[in-house]
Structure formats: C-alpha cells, structure tokens
Amino acid sequence: MRIALFVTCVNDTLFPDTGRAVVRLLERLGHEVVFPEAQTCCGQMHYNSGYRRDAQRLAVRFVETFGDADAVLVPSGSCAAMIRDNYTRLGEAGSPLGREAGALAPRVYDLTELLVDVLGVTDVGAYFPHTVTYHPTCHGLRVLGLGERPYTLLRAVRGLELRDLGGAAECCGFGGTFAMKNAEVSSAMGWDKARNVAGSGAEVLCAADNSCLMHIGGVLNRQRSGVRVMHLAEILASTEEEPAHT
Amino acid sequence: MSRTFVGMPDFPTAAAGATHDPQLRHNLREATHTIRDKRDSAVGELDDWAQLRAAGKAIKDRTLRHLDGYLEQLESAVTAAGGTVHWAADAEEANAIVTRLVRDTGEREVVKVKSMATQEIELNNALDQAGITAYETDLAELIVQLGDDLPSHILVPAIHRNRAEIREIFLRTMADWGVPAPENLSDQPAALAEAARVHLRRRFLDTKVAISGANFAVADTGTLVVLESEGNGRMCLTLPETLISVVGIEKIVPSWSDLEVFLQLLPRSSTGERMNPYTSTWTGPTDGDGPRNFHLVLLDNGRTNALADEVGRQALRCIRCSACLNICPVYERTGGHAYGSVYPGPIGAILNPQLHGTSDPVDASLPYASSLCGACYEVCPVAIDIPEVLVHLRERVVSEPGHAAEKATMGAAGWVLNDGRRLGLAQRAIGAARSMVPRHIPGPPSAWTDTRDLPDIPEKSFRQWWRKREKAQEDETTGARQPREDGAEGRQRSDRRGGERS
C-alpha cells in the first residue's frame, strides 16, 4: 500500500528518529511511504490556543497536501486527533474546508490503527529485549479510541516484557501551552506520572505521541531515573539485525 | 459576613500555591479518587448508560432551545399551585427580592438547603447586610460556614478539609452559632455527624423561613425537585412556614417523564450511588403539610449571555454532578479555591467566563486551566464537550486587547509553518544552534526548564534526512556513486532519553 506520511512539525524538527522508524517499519512490511514535502503542521497549537484563523490556514494547507492520499499516517495521537476531530469544526458549515476535511478524516490514521485496522498486522516482526510500560496518551485514549491496539502490537514484540502503568489513563500534564501557562500544575502532573512510570519497574516508557514523551522524559531525565522514553514506532521498527538505539 | 472570592489571584498564581501544599494535595487525592472509583462502578452497572447520557443531553438541549416557552409554562404552573414567581436579571436583583421576602415575614433568621445558585449570588452576605442571619444546614456547607472558609467543590464544598480539621472547626466555632460541640468530640465520622445533627436540630425546629435551590424544575406541573444525601434539606423544605427557592433558569425540565433520565444520571455521576437517599419534590404550598408560603426566584445572572453563544451554551446543560471535578487531573492538584468562584473545576472553567465575561483576570485565566485531556467530557452525564468550549473561550480571550507577546509568537510560528521551505530553514537554524541551548533557560521558557530537561535537538530534521535519502536512491537508480544514508545519525541524539545525562 502507498502510505502518505505526515510526520508532524514536532517530530520533523525534534524527533526525526520517529519518522525514520516509521519509514523503516512500513517498508519492512512491504509498503511504500511517500513524504509530501509541502507539509508543515496540523495547526493544533494555534487551534488549542484560540488562534482559529492561523489554525484554519494550516488545516487548508494540510487538506491540500494530503487530500488525494489513500492513507495518511500520523505518528502522533494528538495531531491525528486534531485532524480527524477538529478540522471539520474549523471549517464553517458548507465551506470547502469543512467538506474536504470531512472526506479526508476517515483516511487519517494513527500508527496503531494503520497497522491493525488497515494493514491487518499485529505482529510486525520486531525484537526488543527490554521491559516496557505504555502511556496511552489522552488523545489516543479518548479522541482516537485506540483501545487495545498498542498493547496487542507490543505484546507481539519478541523479547519485550510489558509492564502495567499505574494511573495510565491520567494526563501527563503536557497539554501544549498548558505546560507554560500553568507550569506548576503541569509539573505536578508530570512528576506524578513519572512516579507511576518508576513504579512499573520498566526500563522504557513508550507512547505514540512524542509531545507527551518530551514532557515525561524531561521529568525522568531531571530525576536521574534511568528510565528511557521511546516512541512506539521505534520499538516496532527494532529488529535483531537493526536494533533500536536504547 | 463570610468570605468571598472577590480579589483572589488568577488561576496560575492560586494554583501554584495549592500544588505546594502537601496536606491539601493528599486530602484532594484521597477524596477525588474515592468518589471517582465509586462513580465508575455505579455507572458500569448500567448497560444503557450511553443512551441515558444521550437522552439527558437531548432533553436539556431541547429545553434550552425553547427556554422562553418552558419558563412561561413553569411560571403559570407555579402560580396555579399557589406559589409566587419572581424574576431576577442578576445577583443584585435576586438578593434584593429574597431580602424583601424575608423581611416581610418579620423573621431575622433563615435556614438554608445547600444551593449553588444562592452561593453564586452571595446571598448570605446580602442577608447579613440586611441584619438577617442565614444558617447553612448541609454538613459540608456548615463546615465551610463555621470555618469562615470558602467552598471548593460543587458537591462536597469542604472536600479540602480532613476529619481532624473538621473536628477542630466544630470545637472552636459551633458555640458561636448555637449548640456547641461536645467537649470530648473525636474525629470519627459518626461523632462529627452527630455533633452536626445536634447542632442543627434546634435550628430546624425554631426557624420559620427556609431558602433553597433546586436540582430540577418541572415546567408542566410547576414542581421543584431537590436531591440530597443527608435529609437536612428535607427538614428545611418541610418544617418552616415560608420557603423561598432561588433557581437558575436553566434548571427546567419539560415534564416528569424527563426526570426518569436525570434521577439516574445525577446520583450515579455525583455520589456514585444508584439513588440518592433523599429526593424531595414540592408543587406550591399544601394546607397542613409543609410551608404555607412558597416563592420561586428565577435567576438569570448571565445565563442568557451563555445561551446566546452557540458553542458555549452547552455549559447550561450542566446538572452540577461534579463528576468532571472528581476526574480532572488539574482540579486534583489545585483544589477548588484556585478557580476563584463557587463553580470550580472543568465546568467552572467554562461556566464562569460565560456568566461573568472575561474582563476580570481570574475569568480570563480559567479557559487555560486545563490540559485538554478530555477526561471531563468522557464522564459528563450530559455530554458537555468541555474541551471544545475551553478552546472556544480561549479564542474569545485572545481576541481581546493584550496578550501581545503571545500573539506575536503565534503569528511568527504561523508564518514559519505556513510554508514547507520556511519550516525547513527554521529547522536548519535550530539544528545549527543545538549546542548552544543551556540546561536552564531564563525568561518565560524557565517555566519548562525549572522542573524538566529539554530534549536534545537533533542535528538534522526528518525532512533533511528524507531529501538526502531520496537523492541517494535517485542516484543509485541513475548509477551515480553515492553512499546511501542509513539513518545512523539518529544515534547522535540518543541522550534525549532519561538517565543518560551525567
């Protein structure tokens, strides 16, 4: 299958490993990945901060860039949720944006949805001999409704031992600009999340959204916890021949 | 006169203090997790919860769409049942009406059933200024009143207090308000409840005027409905001679059959019970049974402003169950006082700015008091999309004067992000500066680096890697001699991950 990758601005700029892992994984599974270079950002930051017109412009750009794709892969739960859930709200009723975003939305997938629902694979042939705990992230959990998909994929990884995460459904406290505007509360939430991560006894905290991982990882780093954070794609791309860099 | 929320700091300032109070954090965590677990199991018992929730939403939406008609119907029905209806456009008018009604009875004391509407209009202070003492009878509300405190939760106004603190408040102040607490009072829940019972009993028997709110007002019969757990409300609603009910105009349901839905949704969402212990309904006064005079004060106080907002009006569906408070990770760490209003938590964050406008710094800060995690929307029994309204209200806040720095930053970011080439150039600049980023950044970003490490910035962006790879593949096909990129540069930023920095 030909899959259009929307890598997201945060991944593109700060976490290119995730994009590379997605490409490696999908090509290993026999699919073609295309990267439309006109892509930039889904507009989530502008939308969530109340800058509707900026968000509208970015949504129009996204729809123009990806409108023809058979499947758009978004390796970030919150960005996938932004495109699927909020783009139609950004377009006034009957506007081209509202119409086109609505038509595109069903072809926009999170990584676990693409693998399990579209490509029909739960064992991606990965090898990752470490203890891992999974943070479901708010948008993956509540807006996309990813459910068991990530756990099913992780359980099929050879060598991987999956550990339960206490308070998994609770927000880590990142929330985009929330981390700046309400820094004290955001930190308190992040430190509580980090405590649960430590309590899981896992070596690696995994999620499908690097923004949350940047926040929790920032706390884990500050605490000298020894726990590493990794995007789900990097674990799934890892094989004996080409292991992920832990 | 009791304390008010007036003059409190904005949310981030008040919240910062709360996050550093370990006792408060402990009290809140214990309480919210207990109620949240109870709610979970009570809701889980019903296999038609999703349909009930959809029905609750639909009934409230229909009522709000035709609110004018239902209000007139309610007024006619209450009047026909022998009650008197008063209309109050704002808090001042409502307080004036209630004060006059109490004065007309010649009484100087009133008992109160817990009521959000009367807290909202700060009725107790208005009565106090008129020389009338209002006695709260709900246990938690009593604790707040005796402690000269402010409520911090819709359902459990004293949620921020633990048993030891409540015992201390009872021993210190009960005597000033009536029957004193027993000298050997322990901090056991049964002993505290008994002290409150004895304290309140005399008050119920002696007081001639009661003031209540209502959970629901049934338009076609003019019936008011109060749900409660302690029975103190029923004492207020039945013993005094005059009953004055202050009710927000959004509390209407069209008919009794609609109550079937809400009497399931509300107790399970609020107290995690299948049914609340006391449900009282009254339709005007009845000879020889209950109050002889009944007054209904219908309160607007900003509600029609909210109604006029197509996105925001869904906040008026709220049935004040407080499920959103109990699940909210922000509320759990800040408590209710940080919201600067009687409506705290996620619902307060969307309700207050709509009722009051956003000119006050506290109200302007509330739409940002959320990480938009969506847990509040998930538990809301009438499906208020709180995150949607928060974002909508943020739009309103930034459309007003001020916020120059943020507007400039967002504008610049928007400009860069509106063009793939510009973004690529920005990424090159960021990559080039990667070694110069300090561990602690001064100025606004210190909000991040005070408690968290920044990720390491990679040398190359994904799009740079992709272009190079494409070029290499192209050259390979055309036979040019170029080594293929293998992604090894990813290793350069491996210390983004925890524990590898020294």
mmCIF file of C-alpha atoms in Angstrom, chain B residues 285-430:
data_model
loop_
_atom_site.group_PDB
_atom_site.id
_atom_site.type_symbol
_atom_site.label_atom_id
_atom_site.label_comp_id
_atom_site.label_asym_id
_atom_site.label_seq_id
_atom_site.Cartn_x
_atom_site.Cartn_y
_atom_site.Cartn_z
ATOM 1 C CA PRO B 285 -47.815 25.089 49.273
ATOM 2 C CA THR B 286 -50.204 22.430 50.614
ATOM 3 C CA ASP B 287 -52.547 23.088 53.536
ATOM 4 C CA GLY B 288 -51.324 21.432 56.729
ATOM 5 C CA ASP B 289 -48.292 19.930 55.030
ATOM 6 C CA GLY B 290 -45.044 21.837 54.678
ATOM 7 C CA PRO B 291 -44.536 25.572 54.116
ATOM 8 C CA ARG B 292 -47.611 27.805 53.837
ATOM 9 C CA ASN B 293 -45.919 30.308 51.557
ATOM 10 C CA PHE B 294 -43.777 29.444 48.562
ATOM 11 C CA HIS B 295 -41.714 31.831 46.439
ATOM 12 C CA LEU B 296 -39.704 30.910 43.365
ATOM 13 C CA VAL B 297 -36.980 33.332 42.281
ATOM 14 C CA LEU B 298 -35.892 32.573 38.720
ATOM 15 C CA LEU B 299 -32.302 33.683 38.250
ATOM 16 C CA ASP B 300 -30.649 34.743 35.004
ATOM 17 C CA ASN B 301 -27.321 36.302 36.146
ATOM 18 C CA GLY B 302 -25.510 35.797 32.835
ATOM 19 C CA ARG B 303 -27.310 32.680 31.702
ATOM 20 C CA THR B 304 -28.956 34.295 28.665
ATOM 21 C CA ASN B 305 -25.496 35.528 27.601
ATOM 22 C CA ALA B 306 -24.295 31.932 27.686
ATOM 23 C CA LEU B 307 -27.420 30.825 25.854
ATOM 24 C CA ALA B 308 -26.630 33.233 23.023
ATOM 25 C CA ASP B 309 -23.254 31.542 22.435
ATOM 26 C CA GLU B 310 -23.734 28.634 20.045
ATOM 27 C CA VAL B 311 -20.679 26.710 21.229
ATOM 28 C CA GLY B 312 -20.704 27.765 24.870
ATOM 29 C CA ARG B 313 -24.393 27.244 25.610
ATOM 30 C CA GLN B 314 -23.870 23.535 26.193
ATOM 31 C CA ALA B 315 -22.475 24.509 29.615
ATOM 32 C CA LEU B 316 -26.089 25.236 30.588
ATOM 33 C CA ARG B 317 -26.844 21.531 30.269
ATOM 34 C CA CYS B 318 -24.808 21.037 33.476
ATOM 35 C CA ILE B 319 -26.694 19.281 36.265
ATOM 36 C CA ARG B 320 -23.975 20.105 38.857
ATOM 37 C CA CYS B 321 -22.973 16.499 39.491
ATOM 38 C CA SER B 322 -19.237 17.351 39.793
ATOM 39 C CA ALA B 323 -18.043 14.212 38.004
ATOM 40 C CA CYS B 324 -15.778 16.496 35.959
ATOM 41 C CA LEU B 325 -14.162 17.886 39.114
ATOM 42 C CA ASN B 326 -13.522 14.449 40.537
ATOM 43 C CA ILE B 327 -11.836 13.165 37.371
ATOM 44 C CA CYS B 328 -9.901 16.332 36.496
ATOM 45 C CA PRO B 329 -6.131 15.990 36.995
ATOM 46 C CA VAL B 330 -5.831 19.763 37.286
ATOM 47 C CA TYR B 331 -8.535 20.087 39.944
ATOM 48 C CA GLU B 332 -6.981 17.174 41.815
ATOM 49 C CA ARG B 333 -3.772 19.150 42.205
ATOM 50 C CA THR B 334 -5.137 22.651 42.752
ATOM 51 C CA GLY B 335 -8.395 22.239 44.624
ATOM 52 C CA GLY B 336 -11.409 24.442 44.029
ATOM 53 C CA HIS B 337 -10.293 27.742 45.537
ATOM 54 C CA ALA B 338 -7.815 28.309 42.704
ATOM 55 C CA TYR B 339 -10.763 28.765 40.308
ATOM 56 C CA GLY B 340 -11.858 31.871 42.215
ATOM 57 C CA SER B 341 -15.553 31.023 42.101
ATOM 58 C CA VAL B 342 -18.259 28.803 43.551
ATOM 59 C CA TYR B 343 -18.087 26.820 40.294
ATOM 60 C CA PRO B 344 -14.640 25.209 40.294
ATOM 61 C CA GLY B 345 -13.093 22.524 38.127
ATOM 62 C CA PRO B 346 -13.635 21.993 34.403
ATOM 63 C CA ILE B 347 -17.272 23.111 34.432
ATOM 64 C CA GLY B 348 -16.289 26.254 36.361
ATOM 65 C CA ALA B 349 -13.579 26.936 33.797
ATOM 66 C CA ILE B 350 -16.221 27.208 31.064
ATOM 67 C CA LEU B 351 -19.195 28.426 33.087
ATOM 68 C CA ASN B 352 -17.666 31.371 34.958
ATOM 69 C CA PRO B 353 -16.202 33.150 31.903
ATOM 70 C CA GLN B 354 -19.590 32.815 30.223
ATOM 71 C CA LEU B 355 -21.606 34.060 33.191
ATOM 72 C CA HIS B 356 -19.225 36.921 34.058
ATOM 73 C CA GLY B 357 -17.399 37.657 30.773
ATOM 74 C CA THR B 358 -13.613 37.589 30.515
ATOM 75 C CA SER B 359 -12.648 41.119 31.543
ATOM 76 C CA ASP B 360 -11.585 40.012 35.041
ATOM 77 C CA PRO B 361 -8.087 38.397 35.145
ATOM 78 C CA VAL B 362 -9.441 35.362 37.036
ATOM 79 C CA ASP B 363 -12.163 34.684 34.460
ATOM 80 C CA ALA B 364 -9.719 35.290 31.597
ATOM 81 C CA SER B 365 -7.305 32.730 33.086
ATOM 82 C CA LEU B 366 -9.895 29.968 33.528
ATOM 83 C CA PRO B 367 -10.135 28.769 29.908
ATOM 84 C CA TYR B 368 -6.421 27.885 30.213
ATOM 85 C CA ALA B 369 -6.854 25.906 33.444
ATOM 86 C CA SER B 370 -6.901 22.631 31.538
ATOM 87 C CA SER B 371 -4.534 20.375 29.635
ATOM 88 C CA LEU B 372 -7.485 19.495 27.337
ATOM 89 C CA CYS B 373 -7.113 15.847 28.310
ATOM 90 C CA GLY B 374 -10.816 15.224 27.732
ATOM 91 C CA ALA B 375 -11.500 13.176 30.872
ATOM 92 C CA CYS B 376 -14.213 15.684 31.889
ATOM 93 C CA TYR B 377 -16.072 15.246 28.601
ATOM 94 C CA GLU B 378 -15.870 11.483 28.921
ATOM 95 C CA VAL B 379 -17.530 11.419 32.368
ATOM 96 C CA CYS B 380 -20.050 14.226 31.844
ATOM 97 C CA PRO B 381 -23.547 12.704 32.136
ATOM 98 C CA VAL B 382 -24.980 15.279 29.734
ATOM 99 C CA ALA B 383 -22.019 15.141 27.315
ATOM 100 C CA ILE B 384 -20.801 18.721 27.646
ATOM 101 C CA ASP B 385 -17.762 18.903 25.369
ATOM 102 C CA ILE B 386 -15.773 20.927 27.875
ATOM 103 C CA PRO B 387 -12.511 20.897 25.841
ATOM 104 C CA GLU B 388 -14.374 22.306 22.836
ATOM 105 C CA VAL B 389 -15.810 25.147 24.920
ATOM 106 C CA LEU B 390 -12.433 25.844 26.577
ATOM 107 C CA VAL B 391 -10.803 26.318 23.171
ATOM 108 C CA HIS B 392 -13.735 28.456 22.039
ATOM 109 C CA LEU B 393 -13.337 30.677 25.121
ATOM 110 C CA ARG B 394 -9.569 30.935 24.561
ATOM 111 C CA GLU B 395 -10.417 32.324 21.156
ATOM 112 C CA ARG B 396 -12.573 34.934 22.852
ATOM 113 C CA VAL B 397 -9.816 35.813 25.338
ATOM 114 C CA VAL B 398 -7.121 36.299 22.680
ATOM 115 C CA SER B 399 -9.468 38.349 20.515
ATOM 116 C CA GLU B 400 -9.494 40.968 23.259
ATOM 117 C CA PRO B 401 -6.716 43.550 23.774
ATOM 118 C CA GLY B 402 -3.489 42.381 25.437
ATOM 119 C CA HIS B 403 -1.541 39.133 25.045
ATOM 120 C CA ALA B 404 0.870 40.982 22.717
ATOM 121 C CA ALA B 405 3.824 38.634 23.267
ATOM 122 C CA GLU B 406 1.770 35.519 22.708
ATOM 123 C CA LYS B 407 0.081 36.945 19.635
ATOM 124 C CA ALA B 408 3.476 37.838 18.177
ATOM 125 C CA THR B 409 4.866 34.356 18.895
ATOM 126 C CA MET B 410 1.831 32.613 17.445
ATOM 127 C CA GLY B 411 1.899 34.900 14.416
ATOM 128 C CA ALA B 412 5.580 34.154 13.798
ATOM 129 C CA ALA B 413 5.042 30.435 14.263
ATOM 130 C CA GLY B 414 2.086 30.575 11.894
ATOM 131 C CA TRP B 415 4.200 32.350 9.291
ATOM 132 C CA VAL B 416 7.007 29.779 9.503
ATOM 133 C CA LEU B 417 4.602 26.854 9.489
ATOM 134 C CA ASN B 418 2.668 28.116 6.502
ATOM 135 C CA ASP B 419 5.436 27.182 4.127
ATOM 136 C CA GLY B 420 7.443 23.970 3.953
ATOM 137 C CA ARG B 421 10.562 25.857 2.813
ATOM 138 C CA ARG B 422 10.382 28.323 5.697
ATOM 139 C CA LEU B 423 9.962 25.467 8.143
ATOM 140 C CA GLY B 424 12.998 23.732 6.617
ATOM 141 C CA LEU B 425 15.097 26.895 7.038
ATOM 142 C CA ALA B 426 13.953 27.301 10.629
ATOM 143 C CA GLN B 427 14.883 23.691 11.333
ATOM 144 C CA ARG B 428 18.372 24.274 9.918
ATOM 145 C CA ALA B 429 18.760 27.291 12.201
ATOM 146 C CA ILE B 430 17.580 25.284 15.201
#
